Amino acid sequence: MSDAGSDSDLELLLDYLRRGRGFDFTGYKRSSLSRRIERRMQTVGMDNYLSYRDYLEVVPAEFTNLFNTILINVTSFYRDPPVWNYVAEEVLPRLLAQLQADEPLRIWSAGCASGEEAYTLAMLGAEQLGMEQFRERVKIYATDIDEEALIHARAASYAAKAVDNVPPELLERYFERNGQGTYVFSKELRRTAIFGRHDLIQDAPISRVDLLLCRNTLMYLNADTQTHILARFSFALRKRGYLLLGKAELLPAHSNLFTPVDLKWRVFRAVPQRTLGERLMVSAGTAGQGTADAAGSGERLREAAVEASPEGQLVVDAAGHLVLANAKARMLFSLGVDDVGKLFQDLEISYRPVELRSRIQQAYAERHPSAVCEVEWPGPNGEVAYLEVQVTPLFDDTQALLGASVSFANVTLSRRFQHELEHANRGLEDAYEELQSTNEELETTNEELQSTNEELETMNEELQATNEELQALNQVLSQRTTELNQMNALLESIWASVGRAVVVLDTELRVMVWNHRSQDLWGLRPEEAQGQHFVNLDIGLPVERLLPAIRATIGGEDDHHATLVEATNRRGKTIHCQVTCSPLLGDDDEIHGVILLTEDEPRQGPESRP
Ligand SMILES: C[S@@+](CC[C@H](N)C(=O)[O-])C[C@H]1O[C@@H](n2cnc3c(N)ncnc32)[C@H](O)[C@@H]1O
């Protein structure tokens, strides 16, 4: 809440502007917006948002003044000169290299203010391409929301101070100096620039743009509005088009529409967005390949493979006899070759380490393999091993049951790895979470820094605008001072030419004017007399004799009263003077003092006459 009212009062005012005038400032940062509005309110003597809204309703002309205050048009030719070097040396050559020799180059200067940015670009382009090529191939679309700024831009006439930054040779080549000391931008190049009103928030973007400059404009807008406009910019730019922002501006975090080309100069490139069709084509291109058969070659080979398998394997026939136990199984469960052929249920392995008989029956019934995970089995050195036991029913080609295969895979190592992996994963997750929150903190700090930076830059521009206004005011004031000095000099010479002593007193009888003739007569210099009370002056004039006439004149009872008095001049000589009192009238016809005109050699007459 500011002195001018609550946040909601400000929102009411913004809503009024949007509905009443179609100007939507709701996407602008409140800090600088409220400062600008309050500045305008101060000028018209309104102390809160709501009374200012009423004022706008009564004085519609105030809308224009308000918009001119909110829309800060600070700009200049070659603003931030190093950026323009980069544009000339890197951006334009790369852009031209990726175009065909006769292909047009489309440039958009968004938020162009009074056109200096667009014309700077025109000069750079003309220098690179030559005037003729430039005129044929390049189009600069320069847009702004502010009609008045656009009128200035189209006129292309700039004060001498505004072209300070233009290198002298370019000033010579691309500007004409007219009679009033202003510089007018080249007519020929002006034709390549089209100025138009465009609201970045509401209007559709210009399309197929190769180079888009939007400098020192987004910083006035809040983060959501910036994101919304940047999405439009990505649509406006051609593949591999360039975007230039102002030096205090950055892309919002997570923006994947642009990639930085040079962060220092705020140059970005549009990231080509894949169409849906392209994305589908990419996924279709990864279709699977055929699998290779692992064919064995002959019964013996198969037997040898089973025997050498690192997994223990048993085979039981449909009648319940153990028909096969490979080397690993024999070693694991201390089976002898003579156990082969025995009834499986008679062997310890049928129930230890895990009950297998029922599982085999279940596999037969379900005609489906079943598995038991992590079965503990003490190894030869007392260490517990973990086995994964799988029971698979076996069928012939006609699907008649042949028996079952039971495999024992040692998963001790993988189990340990799994546990270690889980542990490591948990650690990683914790670390990731920490990293994530640090990252978020950093991003927030970064965003805060970014917005402080933008805020500083907007304040800087506001100050610059105020400075320009003050300079204009200063000029008016100094003109007034000159006029006043001339007027004073004129008055001085009038007082001097009157040939009489002139003294002007205010209503309190303090000396306001004391001319040179008075100095001659009474010996006091003007600077000694002015500001003193008339009665306190140490001069040879019998002031008290004049007081009745002076008071009567100030009281409006008398007019041009002449008093004859005997006085002593500065040389000690007695003189006769005639002192005439006249009222000092102001513009308002009120009496503001009295004028005393003293003639030291008066014509003879009565001592005192009205
Ligand atoms: C500070 S000037 C920047 C001029 C120039 N781009 C530069 O960097 O020197 C900002 C300009 O943005 C314009 N602007 C503000 N809001 C806008 C909007 N919604 N759409 C288009 N232009 C806008 C203002 O009128 C002003 O001329």
PDB file of C-alpha atoms and ligand atoms in Angstrom, residues 24-25 28 67 70-77 79-80 84 109-118 143-147 149 197-203 213-221 225 229 245-247 249 461, ligand 1:
ATOM      1  CA  ASP A  24      -4.306  -2.413 -20.638  1.00  0.00           C
ATOM      2  CA  PHE A  25      -1.563  -1.682 -18.139  1.00  0.00           C
ATOM      3  CA  TYR A  28       3.031  -3.808 -16.232  1.00  0.00           C
ATOM      4  CA  PHE A  67      -0.048   7.710 -21.028  1.00  0.00           C
ATOM      5  CA  ILE A  70       3.609   5.926 -18.070  1.00  0.00           C
ATOM      6  CA  LEU A  71       5.187   5.127 -21.433  1.00  0.00           C
ATOM      7  CA  ILE A  72       8.775   6.096 -20.992  1.00  0.00           C
ATOM      8  CA  ASN A  73      10.248   6.793 -24.416  1.00  0.00           C
ATOM      9  CA  VAL A  74      13.873   7.140 -23.361  1.00  0.00           C
ATOM     10  CA  THR A  75      16.055   5.991 -26.273  1.00  0.00           C
ATOM     11  CA  SER A  76      19.019   7.107 -28.338  1.00  0.00           C
ATOM     12  CA  PHE A  77      21.006   6.382 -31.456  1.00  0.00           C
ATOM     13  CA  ARG A  79      22.246   3.084 -27.336  1.00  0.00           C
ATOM     14  CA  ASP A  80      24.818   0.854 -25.545  1.00  0.00           C
ATOM     15  CA  TRP A  84      25.825  -2.388 -31.951  1.00  0.00           C
ATOM     16  CA  SER A 109      12.179  -3.149 -33.776  1.00  0.00           C
ATOM     17  CA  ALA A 110       9.468  -3.670 -31.147  1.00  0.00           C
ATOM     18  CA  GLY A 111       9.012  -0.783 -28.677  1.00  0.00           C
ATOM     19  CA  CYS A 112      10.935   1.519 -31.035  1.00  0.00           C
ATOM     20  CA  ALA A 113       9.954   4.791 -29.248  1.00  0.00           C
ATOM     21  CA  SER A 114      11.000   7.760 -31.431  1.00  0.00           C
ATOM     22  CA  GLY A 115      12.802   5.592 -34.001  1.00  0.00           C
ATOM     23  CA  GLU A 116      16.493   5.984 -33.108  1.00  0.00           C
ATOM     24  CA  GLU A 117      16.939   2.199 -32.731  1.00  0.00           C
ATOM     25  CA  ALA A 118      15.406   1.432 -36.147  1.00  0.00           C
ATOM     26  CA  THR A 143       6.408  -0.567 -33.786  1.00  0.00           C
ATOM     27  CA  ASP A 144       5.337   1.027 -30.556  1.00  0.00           C
ATOM     28  CA  ILE A 145       2.170   1.474 -28.563  1.00  0.00           C
ATOM     29  CA  ASP A 146       2.741   5.221 -28.305  1.00  0.00           C
ATOM     30  CA  GLU A 147       1.310   7.156 -31.279  1.00  0.00           C
ATOM     31  CA  ALA A 149       6.471   8.645 -30.317  1.00  0.00           C
ATOM     32  CA  ARG A 197       1.214   1.187 -33.787  1.00  0.00           C
ATOM     33  CA  HIS A 198       1.405  -2.256 -32.234  1.00  0.00           C
ATOM     34  CA  ASP A 199       0.660  -3.401 -28.705  1.00  0.00           C
ATOM     35  CA  LEU A 200       3.012  -6.220 -27.772  1.00  0.00           C
ATOM     36  CA  ILE A 201       0.527  -7.582 -25.247  1.00  0.00           C
ATOM     37  CA  GLN A 202      -2.595  -7.592 -27.358  1.00  0.00           C
ATOM     38  CA  ASP A 203      -1.695  -7.577 -31.050  1.00  0.00           C
ATOM     39  CA  LEU A 213      14.969  -6.153 -31.331  1.00  0.00           C
ATOM     40  CA  CYS A 214      12.906  -5.603 -28.232  1.00  0.00           C
ATOM     41  CA  ARG A 215      15.142  -3.601 -25.960  1.00  0.00           C
ATOM     42  CA  ASN A 216      14.271  -1.916 -22.673  1.00  0.00           C
ATOM     43  CA  THR A 217      10.569  -2.590 -23.104  1.00  0.00           C
ATOM     44  CA  LEU A 218       9.969  -6.025 -21.556  1.00  0.00           C
ATOM     45  CA  MET A 219      11.519  -4.801 -18.303  1.00  0.00           C
ATOM     46  CA  TYR A 220       8.420  -2.683 -17.657  1.00  0.00           C
ATOM     47  CA  LEU A 221       6.236  -5.797 -17.786  1.00  0.00           C
ATOM     48  CA  THR A 225       3.434 -10.944 -19.553  1.00  0.00           C
ATOM     49  CA  ILE A 229       5.275 -11.990 -25.339  1.00  0.00           C
ATOM     50  CA  LEU A 245      16.984  -7.673 -25.533  1.00  0.00           C
ATOM     51  CA  GLY A 246      18.041  -4.645 -23.479  1.00  0.00           C
ATOM     52  CA  LYS A 247      21.101  -4.822 -21.256  1.00  0.00           C
ATOM     53  CA  GLU A 249      16.782  -7.873 -19.554  1.00  0.00           C
ATOM     54  CA  GLU A 461      15.000   5.567 -17.469  1.00  0.00           C
TER      55      GLU A 461
HETATM   56  C1  LIG B   1      12.332   2.774 -22.955  1.00  0.00           C
HETATM   57  S1  LIG B   1      11.611   2.698 -24.527  1.00  0.00           S
HETATM   58  C2  LIG B   1      12.758   1.688 -25.394  1.00  0.00           C
HETATM   59  C3  LIG B   1      13.122   2.240 -26.752  1.00  0.00           C
HETATM   60  C4  LIG B   1      14.179   1.454 -27.503  1.00  0.00           C
HETATM   61  N1  LIG B   1      13.777   0.118 -27.756  1.00  0.00           N
HETATM   62  C5  LIG B   1      15.500   1.483 -26.765  1.00  0.00           C
HETATM   63  O1  LIG B   1      15.904   0.505 -26.156  1.00  0.00           O
HETATM   64  O2  LIG B   1      16.148   2.538 -26.795  1.00  0.00           O
HETATM   65  C6  LIG B   1      10.238   1.613 -24.263  1.00  0.00           C
HETATM   66  C7  LIG B   1       9.172   1.730 -25.309  1.00  0.00           C
HETATM   67  O3  LIG B   1       8.270   0.654 -25.170  1.00  0.00           O
HETATM   68  C8  LIG B   1       6.984   1.126 -25.531  1.00  0.00           C
HETATM   69  N2  LIG B   1       5.956   0.218 -24.978  1.00  0.00           N
HETATM   70  C9  LIG B   1       5.538   0.127 -23.703  1.00  0.00           C
HETATM   71  N3  LIG B   1       4.557  -0.787 -23.621  1.00  0.00           N
HETATM   72  C10 LIG B   1       4.372  -1.295 -24.861  1.00  0.00           C
HETATM   73  C11 LIG B   1       3.493  -2.275 -25.412  1.00  0.00           C
HETATM   74  N4  LIG B   1       2.604  -2.916 -24.655  1.00  0.00           N
HETATM   75  N5  LIG B   1       3.570  -2.524 -26.736  1.00  0.00           N
HETATM   76  C12 LIG B   1       4.461  -1.858 -27.508  1.00  0.00           C
HETATM   77  N6  LIG B   1       5.302  -0.931 -27.054  1.00  0.00           N
HETATM   78  C13 LIG B   1       5.261  -0.650 -25.732  1.00  0.00           C
HETATM   79  C14 LIG B   1       6.953   2.521 -24.936  1.00  0.00           C
HETATM   80  O4  LIG B   1       5.972   3.323 -25.564  1.00  0.00           O
HETATM   81  C15 LIG B   1       8.376   3.011 -25.211  1.00  0.00           C
HETATM   82  O5  LIG B   1       8.450   3.734 -26.402  1.00  0.00           O
END
